[in-house]
PDB file of C-alpha atoms in Angstrom:
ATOM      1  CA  UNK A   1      15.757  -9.861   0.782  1.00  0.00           C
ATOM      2  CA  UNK A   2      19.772  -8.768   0.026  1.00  0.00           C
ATOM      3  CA  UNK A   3      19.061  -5.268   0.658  1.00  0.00           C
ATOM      4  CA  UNK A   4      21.355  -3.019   1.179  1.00  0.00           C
ATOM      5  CA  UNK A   5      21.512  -1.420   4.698  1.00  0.00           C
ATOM      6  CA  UNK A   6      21.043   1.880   3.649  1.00  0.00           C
ATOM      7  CA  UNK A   7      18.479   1.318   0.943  1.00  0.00           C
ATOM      8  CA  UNK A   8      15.486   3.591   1.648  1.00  0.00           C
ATOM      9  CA  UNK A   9      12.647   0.890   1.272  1.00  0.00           C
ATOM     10  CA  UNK A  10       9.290   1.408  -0.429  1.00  0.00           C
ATOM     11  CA  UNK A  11       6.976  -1.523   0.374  1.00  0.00           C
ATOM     12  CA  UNK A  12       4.135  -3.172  -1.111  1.00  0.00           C
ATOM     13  CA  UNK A  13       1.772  -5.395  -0.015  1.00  0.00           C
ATOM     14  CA  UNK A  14      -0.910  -7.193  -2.067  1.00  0.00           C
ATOM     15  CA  UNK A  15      -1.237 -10.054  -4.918  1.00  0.00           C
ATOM     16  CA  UNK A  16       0.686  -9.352  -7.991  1.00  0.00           C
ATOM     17  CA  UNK A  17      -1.622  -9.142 -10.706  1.00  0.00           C
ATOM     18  CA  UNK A  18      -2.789  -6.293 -12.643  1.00  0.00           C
ATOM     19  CA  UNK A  19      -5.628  -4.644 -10.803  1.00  0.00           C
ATOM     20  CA  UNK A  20      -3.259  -4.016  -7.741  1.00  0.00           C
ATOM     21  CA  UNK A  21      -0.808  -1.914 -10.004  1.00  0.00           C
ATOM     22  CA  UNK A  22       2.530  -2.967  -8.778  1.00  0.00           C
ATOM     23  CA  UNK A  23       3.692  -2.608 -12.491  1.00  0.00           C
ATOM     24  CA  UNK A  24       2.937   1.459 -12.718  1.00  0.00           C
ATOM     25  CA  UNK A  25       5.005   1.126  -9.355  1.00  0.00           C
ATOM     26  CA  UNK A  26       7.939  -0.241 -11.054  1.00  0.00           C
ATOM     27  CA  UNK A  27       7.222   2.165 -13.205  1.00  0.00           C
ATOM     28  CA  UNK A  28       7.753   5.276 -11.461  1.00  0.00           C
ATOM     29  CA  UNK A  29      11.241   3.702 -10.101  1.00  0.00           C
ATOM     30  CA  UNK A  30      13.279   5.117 -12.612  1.00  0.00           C
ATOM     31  CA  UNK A  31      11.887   8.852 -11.748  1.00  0.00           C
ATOM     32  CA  UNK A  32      12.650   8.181  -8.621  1.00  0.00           C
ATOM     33  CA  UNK A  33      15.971   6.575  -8.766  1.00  0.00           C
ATOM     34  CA  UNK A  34      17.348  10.141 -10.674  1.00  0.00           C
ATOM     35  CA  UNK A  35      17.485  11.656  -7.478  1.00  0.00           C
ATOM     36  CA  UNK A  36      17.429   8.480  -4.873  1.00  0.00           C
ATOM     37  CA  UNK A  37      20.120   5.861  -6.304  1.00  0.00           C
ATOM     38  CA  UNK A  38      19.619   4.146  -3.150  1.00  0.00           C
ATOM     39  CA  UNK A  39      15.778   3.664  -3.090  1.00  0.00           C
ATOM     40  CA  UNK A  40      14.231  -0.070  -3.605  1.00  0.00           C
ATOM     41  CA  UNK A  41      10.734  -1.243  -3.678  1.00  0.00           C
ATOM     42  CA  UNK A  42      10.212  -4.686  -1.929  1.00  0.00           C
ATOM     43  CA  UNK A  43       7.172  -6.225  -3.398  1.00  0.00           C
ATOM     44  CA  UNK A  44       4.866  -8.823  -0.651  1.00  0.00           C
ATOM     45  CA  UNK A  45       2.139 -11.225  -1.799  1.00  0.00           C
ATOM     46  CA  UNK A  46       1.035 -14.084  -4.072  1.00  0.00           C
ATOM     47  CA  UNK A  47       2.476 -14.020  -7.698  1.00  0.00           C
ATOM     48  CA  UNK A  48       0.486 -14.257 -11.265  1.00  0.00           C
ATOM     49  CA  UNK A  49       3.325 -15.751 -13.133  1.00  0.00           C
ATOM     50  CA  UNK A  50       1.835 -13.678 -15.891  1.00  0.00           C
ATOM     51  CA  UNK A  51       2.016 -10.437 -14.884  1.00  0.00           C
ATOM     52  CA  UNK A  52       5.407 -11.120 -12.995  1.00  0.00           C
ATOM     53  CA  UNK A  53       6.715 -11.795 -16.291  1.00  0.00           C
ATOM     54  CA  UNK A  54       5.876  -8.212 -17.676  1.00  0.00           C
ATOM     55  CA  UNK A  55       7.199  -6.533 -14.539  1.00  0.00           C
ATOM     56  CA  UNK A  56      10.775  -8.358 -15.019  1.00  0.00           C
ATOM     57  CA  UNK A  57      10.657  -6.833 -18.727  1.00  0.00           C
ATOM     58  CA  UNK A  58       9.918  -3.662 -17.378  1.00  0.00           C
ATOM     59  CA  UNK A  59      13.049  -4.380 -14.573  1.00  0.00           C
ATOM     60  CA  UNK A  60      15.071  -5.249 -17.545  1.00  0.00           C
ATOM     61  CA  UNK A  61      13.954  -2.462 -19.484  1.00  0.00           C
ATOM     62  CA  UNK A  62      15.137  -0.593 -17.180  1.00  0.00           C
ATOM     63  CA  UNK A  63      17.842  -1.695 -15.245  1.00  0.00           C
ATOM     64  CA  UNK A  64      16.253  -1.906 -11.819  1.00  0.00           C
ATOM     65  CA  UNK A  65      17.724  -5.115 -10.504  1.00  0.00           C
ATOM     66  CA  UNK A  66      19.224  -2.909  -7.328  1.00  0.00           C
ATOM     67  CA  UNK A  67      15.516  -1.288  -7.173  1.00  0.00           C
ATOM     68  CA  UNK A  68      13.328  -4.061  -6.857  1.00  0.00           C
ATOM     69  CA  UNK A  69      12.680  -7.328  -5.038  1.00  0.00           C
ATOM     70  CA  UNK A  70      10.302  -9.075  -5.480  1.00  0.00           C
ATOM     71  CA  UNK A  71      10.179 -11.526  -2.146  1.00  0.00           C
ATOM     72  CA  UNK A  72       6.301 -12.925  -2.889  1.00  0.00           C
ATOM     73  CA  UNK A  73       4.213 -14.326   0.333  1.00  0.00           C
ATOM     74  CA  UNK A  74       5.439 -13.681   3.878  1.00  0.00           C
ATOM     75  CA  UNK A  75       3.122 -14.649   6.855  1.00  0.00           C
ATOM     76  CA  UNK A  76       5.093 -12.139   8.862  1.00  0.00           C
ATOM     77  CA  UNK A  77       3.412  -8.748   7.305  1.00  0.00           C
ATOM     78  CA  UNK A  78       4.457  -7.025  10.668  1.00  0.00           C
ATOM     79  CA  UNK A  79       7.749  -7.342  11.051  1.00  0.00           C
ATOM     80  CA  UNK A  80       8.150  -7.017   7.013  1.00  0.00           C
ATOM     81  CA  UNK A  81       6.319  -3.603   6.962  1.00  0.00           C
ATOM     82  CA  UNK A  82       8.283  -2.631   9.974  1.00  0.00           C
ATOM     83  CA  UNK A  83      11.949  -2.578   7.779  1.00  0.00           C
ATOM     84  CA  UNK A  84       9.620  -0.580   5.149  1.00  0.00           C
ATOM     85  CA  UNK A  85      10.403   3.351   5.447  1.00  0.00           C
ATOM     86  CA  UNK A  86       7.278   4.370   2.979  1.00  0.00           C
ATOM     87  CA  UNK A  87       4.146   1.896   2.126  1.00  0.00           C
ATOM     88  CA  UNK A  88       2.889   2.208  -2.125  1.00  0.00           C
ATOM     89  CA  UNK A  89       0.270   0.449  -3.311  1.00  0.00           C
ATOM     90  CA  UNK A  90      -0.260   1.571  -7.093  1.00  0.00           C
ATOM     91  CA  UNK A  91      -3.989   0.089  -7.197  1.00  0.00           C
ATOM     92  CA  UNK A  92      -6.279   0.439 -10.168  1.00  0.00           C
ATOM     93  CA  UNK A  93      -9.387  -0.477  -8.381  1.00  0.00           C
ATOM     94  CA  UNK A  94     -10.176  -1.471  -5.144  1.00  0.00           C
ATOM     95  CA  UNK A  95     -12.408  -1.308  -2.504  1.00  0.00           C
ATOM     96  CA  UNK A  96     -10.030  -0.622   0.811  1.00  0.00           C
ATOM     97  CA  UNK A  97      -6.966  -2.696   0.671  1.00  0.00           C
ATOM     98  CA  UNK A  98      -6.177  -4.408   4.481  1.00  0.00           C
ATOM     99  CA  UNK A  99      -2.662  -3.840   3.014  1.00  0.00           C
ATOM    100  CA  UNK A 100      -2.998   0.080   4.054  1.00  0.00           C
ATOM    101  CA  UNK A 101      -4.492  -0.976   7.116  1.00  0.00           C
ATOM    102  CA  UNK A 102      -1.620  -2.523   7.866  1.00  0.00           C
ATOM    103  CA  UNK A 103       0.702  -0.227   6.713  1.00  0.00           C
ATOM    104  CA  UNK A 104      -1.059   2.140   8.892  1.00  0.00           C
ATOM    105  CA  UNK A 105      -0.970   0.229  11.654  1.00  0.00           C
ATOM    106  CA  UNK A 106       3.152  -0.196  11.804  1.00  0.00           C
ATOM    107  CA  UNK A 107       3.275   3.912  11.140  1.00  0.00           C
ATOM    108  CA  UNK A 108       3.973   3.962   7.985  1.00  0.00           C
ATOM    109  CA  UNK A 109       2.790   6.596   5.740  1.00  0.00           C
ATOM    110  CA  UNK A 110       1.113   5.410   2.350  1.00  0.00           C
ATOM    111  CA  UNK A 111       0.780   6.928  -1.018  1.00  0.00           C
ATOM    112  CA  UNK A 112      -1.986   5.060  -3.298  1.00  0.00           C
ATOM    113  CA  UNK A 113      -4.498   5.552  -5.419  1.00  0.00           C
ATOM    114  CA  UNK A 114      -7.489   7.658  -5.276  1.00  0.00           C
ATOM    115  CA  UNK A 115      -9.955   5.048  -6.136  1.00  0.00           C
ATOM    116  CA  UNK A 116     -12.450   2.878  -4.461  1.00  0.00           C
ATOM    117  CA  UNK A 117     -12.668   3.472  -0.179  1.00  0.00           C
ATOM    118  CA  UNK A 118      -8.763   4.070  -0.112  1.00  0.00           C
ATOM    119  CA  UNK A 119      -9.671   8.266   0.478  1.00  0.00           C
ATOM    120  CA  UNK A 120     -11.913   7.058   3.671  1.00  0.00           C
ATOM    121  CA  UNK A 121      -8.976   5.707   4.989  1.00  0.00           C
ATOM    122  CA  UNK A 122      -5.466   7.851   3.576  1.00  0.00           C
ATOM    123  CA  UNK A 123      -5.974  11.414   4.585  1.00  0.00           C
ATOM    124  CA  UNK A 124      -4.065  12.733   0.985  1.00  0.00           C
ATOM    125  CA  UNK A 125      -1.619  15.376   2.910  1.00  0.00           C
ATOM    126  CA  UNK A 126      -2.512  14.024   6.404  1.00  0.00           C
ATOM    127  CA  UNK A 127      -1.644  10.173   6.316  1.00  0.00           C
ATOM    128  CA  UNK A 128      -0.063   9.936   3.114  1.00  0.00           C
ATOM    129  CA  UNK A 129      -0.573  10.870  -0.461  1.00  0.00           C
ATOM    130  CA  UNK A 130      -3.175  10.378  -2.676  1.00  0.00           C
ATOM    131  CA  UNK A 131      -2.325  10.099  -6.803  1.00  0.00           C
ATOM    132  CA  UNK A 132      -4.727   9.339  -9.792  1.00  0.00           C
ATOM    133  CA  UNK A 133      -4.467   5.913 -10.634  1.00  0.00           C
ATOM    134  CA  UNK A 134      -1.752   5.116 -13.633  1.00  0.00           C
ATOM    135  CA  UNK A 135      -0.179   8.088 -13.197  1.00  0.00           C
ATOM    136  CA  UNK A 136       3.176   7.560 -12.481  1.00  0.00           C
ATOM    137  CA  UNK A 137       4.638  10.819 -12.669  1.00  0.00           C
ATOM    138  CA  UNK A 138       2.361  11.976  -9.780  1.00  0.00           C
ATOM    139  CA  UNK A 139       2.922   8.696  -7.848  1.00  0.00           C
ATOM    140  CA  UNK A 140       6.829   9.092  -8.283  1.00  0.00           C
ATOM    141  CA  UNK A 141       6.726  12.911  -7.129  1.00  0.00           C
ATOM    142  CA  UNK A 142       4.712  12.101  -4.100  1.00  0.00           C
ATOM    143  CA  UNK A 143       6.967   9.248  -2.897  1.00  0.00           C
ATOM    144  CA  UNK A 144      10.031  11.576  -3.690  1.00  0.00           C
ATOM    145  CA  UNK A 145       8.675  13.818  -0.861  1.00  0.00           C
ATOM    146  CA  UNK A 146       8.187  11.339   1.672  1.00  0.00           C
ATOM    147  CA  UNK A 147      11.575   9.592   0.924  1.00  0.00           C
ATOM    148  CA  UNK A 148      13.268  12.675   1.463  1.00  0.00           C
ATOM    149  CA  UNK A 149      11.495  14.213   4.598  1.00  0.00           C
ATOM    150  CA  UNK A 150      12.212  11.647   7.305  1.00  0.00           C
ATOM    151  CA  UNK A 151      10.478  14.160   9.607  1.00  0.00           C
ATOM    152  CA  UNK A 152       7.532  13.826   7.015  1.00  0.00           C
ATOM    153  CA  UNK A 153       7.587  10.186   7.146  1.00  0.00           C
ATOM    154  CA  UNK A 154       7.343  10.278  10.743  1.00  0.00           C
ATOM    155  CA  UNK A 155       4.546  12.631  10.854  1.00  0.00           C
ATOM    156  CA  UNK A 156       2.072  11.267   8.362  1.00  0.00           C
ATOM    157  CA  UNK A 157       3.017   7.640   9.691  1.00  0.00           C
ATOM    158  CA  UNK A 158       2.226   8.810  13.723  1.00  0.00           C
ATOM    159  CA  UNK A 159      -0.935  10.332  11.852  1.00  0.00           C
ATOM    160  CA  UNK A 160      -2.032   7.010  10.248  1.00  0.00           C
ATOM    161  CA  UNK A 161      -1.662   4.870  13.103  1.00  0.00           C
ATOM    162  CA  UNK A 162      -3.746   7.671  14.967  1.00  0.00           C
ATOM    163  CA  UNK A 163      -6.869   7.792  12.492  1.00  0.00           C
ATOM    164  CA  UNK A 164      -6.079   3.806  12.487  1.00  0.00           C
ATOM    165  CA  UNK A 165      -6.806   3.565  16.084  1.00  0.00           C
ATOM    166  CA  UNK A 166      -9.984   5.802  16.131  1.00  0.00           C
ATOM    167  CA  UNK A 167     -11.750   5.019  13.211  1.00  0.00           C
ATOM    168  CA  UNK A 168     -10.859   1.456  12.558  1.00  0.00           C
ATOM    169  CA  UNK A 169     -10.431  -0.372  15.590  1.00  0.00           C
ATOM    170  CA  UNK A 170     -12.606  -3.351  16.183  1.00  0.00           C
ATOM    171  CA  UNK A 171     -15.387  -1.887  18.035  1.00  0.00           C
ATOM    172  CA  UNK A 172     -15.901   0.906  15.828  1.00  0.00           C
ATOM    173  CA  UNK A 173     -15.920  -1.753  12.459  1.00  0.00           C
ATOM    174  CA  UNK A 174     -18.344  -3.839  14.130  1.00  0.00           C
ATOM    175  CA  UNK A 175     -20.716  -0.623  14.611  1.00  0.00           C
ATOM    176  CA  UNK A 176     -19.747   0.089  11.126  1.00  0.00           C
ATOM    177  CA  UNK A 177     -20.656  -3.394   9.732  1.00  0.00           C
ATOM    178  CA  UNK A 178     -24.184  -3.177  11.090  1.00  0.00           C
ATOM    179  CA  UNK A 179     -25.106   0.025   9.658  1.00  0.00           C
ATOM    180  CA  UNK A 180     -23.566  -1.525   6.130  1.00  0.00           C
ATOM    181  CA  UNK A 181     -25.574  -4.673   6.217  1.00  0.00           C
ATOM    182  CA  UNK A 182     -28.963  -2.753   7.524  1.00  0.00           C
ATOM    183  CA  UNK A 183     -28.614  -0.635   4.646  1.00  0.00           C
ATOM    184  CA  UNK A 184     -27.801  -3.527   1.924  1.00  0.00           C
ATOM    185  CA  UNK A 185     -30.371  -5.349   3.351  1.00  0.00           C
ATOM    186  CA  UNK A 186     -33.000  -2.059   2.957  1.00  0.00           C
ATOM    187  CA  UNK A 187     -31.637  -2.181  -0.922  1.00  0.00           C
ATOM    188  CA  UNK A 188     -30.928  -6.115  -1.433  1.00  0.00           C
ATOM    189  CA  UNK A 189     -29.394  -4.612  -5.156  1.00  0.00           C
ATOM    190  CA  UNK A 190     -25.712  -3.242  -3.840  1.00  0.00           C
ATOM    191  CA  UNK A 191     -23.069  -5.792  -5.578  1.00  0.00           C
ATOM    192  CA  UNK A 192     -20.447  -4.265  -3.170  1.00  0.00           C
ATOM    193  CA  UNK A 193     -19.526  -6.721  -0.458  1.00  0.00           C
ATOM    194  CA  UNK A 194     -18.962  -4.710   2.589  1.00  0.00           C
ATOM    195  CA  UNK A 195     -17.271  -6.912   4.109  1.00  0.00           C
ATOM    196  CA  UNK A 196     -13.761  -6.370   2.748  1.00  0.00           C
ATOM    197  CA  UNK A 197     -13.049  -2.879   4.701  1.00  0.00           C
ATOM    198  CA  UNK A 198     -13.258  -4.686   8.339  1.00  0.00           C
ATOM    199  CA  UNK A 199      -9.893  -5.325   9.517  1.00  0.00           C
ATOM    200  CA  UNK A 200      -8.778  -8.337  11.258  1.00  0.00           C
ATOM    201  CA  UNK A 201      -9.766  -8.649  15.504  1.00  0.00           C
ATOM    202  CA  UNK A 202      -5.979  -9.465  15.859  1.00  0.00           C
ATOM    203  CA  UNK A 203      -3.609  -5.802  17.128  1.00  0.00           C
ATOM    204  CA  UNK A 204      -2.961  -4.356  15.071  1.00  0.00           C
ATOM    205  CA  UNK A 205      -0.943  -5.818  11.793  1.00  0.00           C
ATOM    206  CA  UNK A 206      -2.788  -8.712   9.707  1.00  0.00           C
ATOM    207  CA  UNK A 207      -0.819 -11.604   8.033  1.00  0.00           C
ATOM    208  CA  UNK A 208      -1.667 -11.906   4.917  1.00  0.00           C
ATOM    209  CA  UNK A 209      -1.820  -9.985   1.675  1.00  0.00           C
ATOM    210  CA  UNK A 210      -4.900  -8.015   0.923  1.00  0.00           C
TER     211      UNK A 210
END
């Protein structure tokens, strides 16, 4: 990806379009960048030409060619989020992301959203950070922390893969799914698709974007 070897490396997983909020990301670069010259955000997943467009304005804008990449689809999520020193995923709705599964699952803390199931899973203090959605200010503060704590980093991360491990592992999803589909079929009117929080049988990283 031509980064430098002693960038410190936000990644983010997921389709680039608008609901998965990579653009308030790029966004909250320039915050960040004040007191981290040397951070960079490398951006994973399937493109929307559209939307890619406005987040090259917005790189433009702001001079963040050094800050961003933007590397699209890799089949090799594990390895990827392993060069990764904090996961962000900027999300405006969701349900819960595989991508912080994943994240989780190569110990790395996350800061998101607090929307949709992402709370069930990132432990906001614990695991990672939790922000209100679009707000950049918050969402560059709490990655400031984590990029400048290694021992932080370290902590939260061990403490994902942990909560990973016990309350996502395959067993316990399948035991989850049940109860999910005995109570949609109880209701037959929930429009949620449950489906979408069970991770992957494969250990422990996925490859694909979520």
């Amino acid at each position: 990806w031509n980064v430098a070897a002693d960038a410190l490396l936000i990644g983010c997983l997921g389709d680039m379009i608008p609901r998965k909020g990579l653009l308030h990301l790029i966004g909250a670069l320039p915050l960040i960048k004040q007191q981290i010259p040397n951070v960079c955000v490398a951006a994973f997943g399937r493109e929307d030409p559209e939307y890619v467009a406005k987040i090259q304005v917005e790189i433009d804008r702001h001079d963040l060619h050094e800050q961003v990449r933007l590397v699209g689809y890799r089949s090799d999520i594990g390895q990827v989020l392993k060069a990764c020193d904090v996961f962000g995923l900027a999300t405006l709705e969701d349900n819960l992301p595989l991508a912080i599964l994943e994240a989780m699952a190569c110990r790395l803390p996350v800061v998101s959203t607090h929307v949709g199931g992402i709370p069930e899973c990132v432990e906001d203090g614990r695991t990672g950070f939790l922000v209100p959605a679009g707000n950049q200010s918050a969402l560059a503060e709490s990655l400031l922390k984590l990029l400048k704590e290694p021992a932080l980093r370290s902590q939260f991360g061990q403490a994902g893969r942990q909560k990973l491990e016990a309350e996502f592992s395959p067993d316990t999803q399948t035991r989850l799914m049940e109860q999910v589909f005995a109570r949609f079929a109880r209701t037959q009117n929930s429009s949620q698709p449950a489906a979408s929080v069970r991770p992957s049988n494969e250990d422990p990283t996925y490859a694909r974007a979520a």
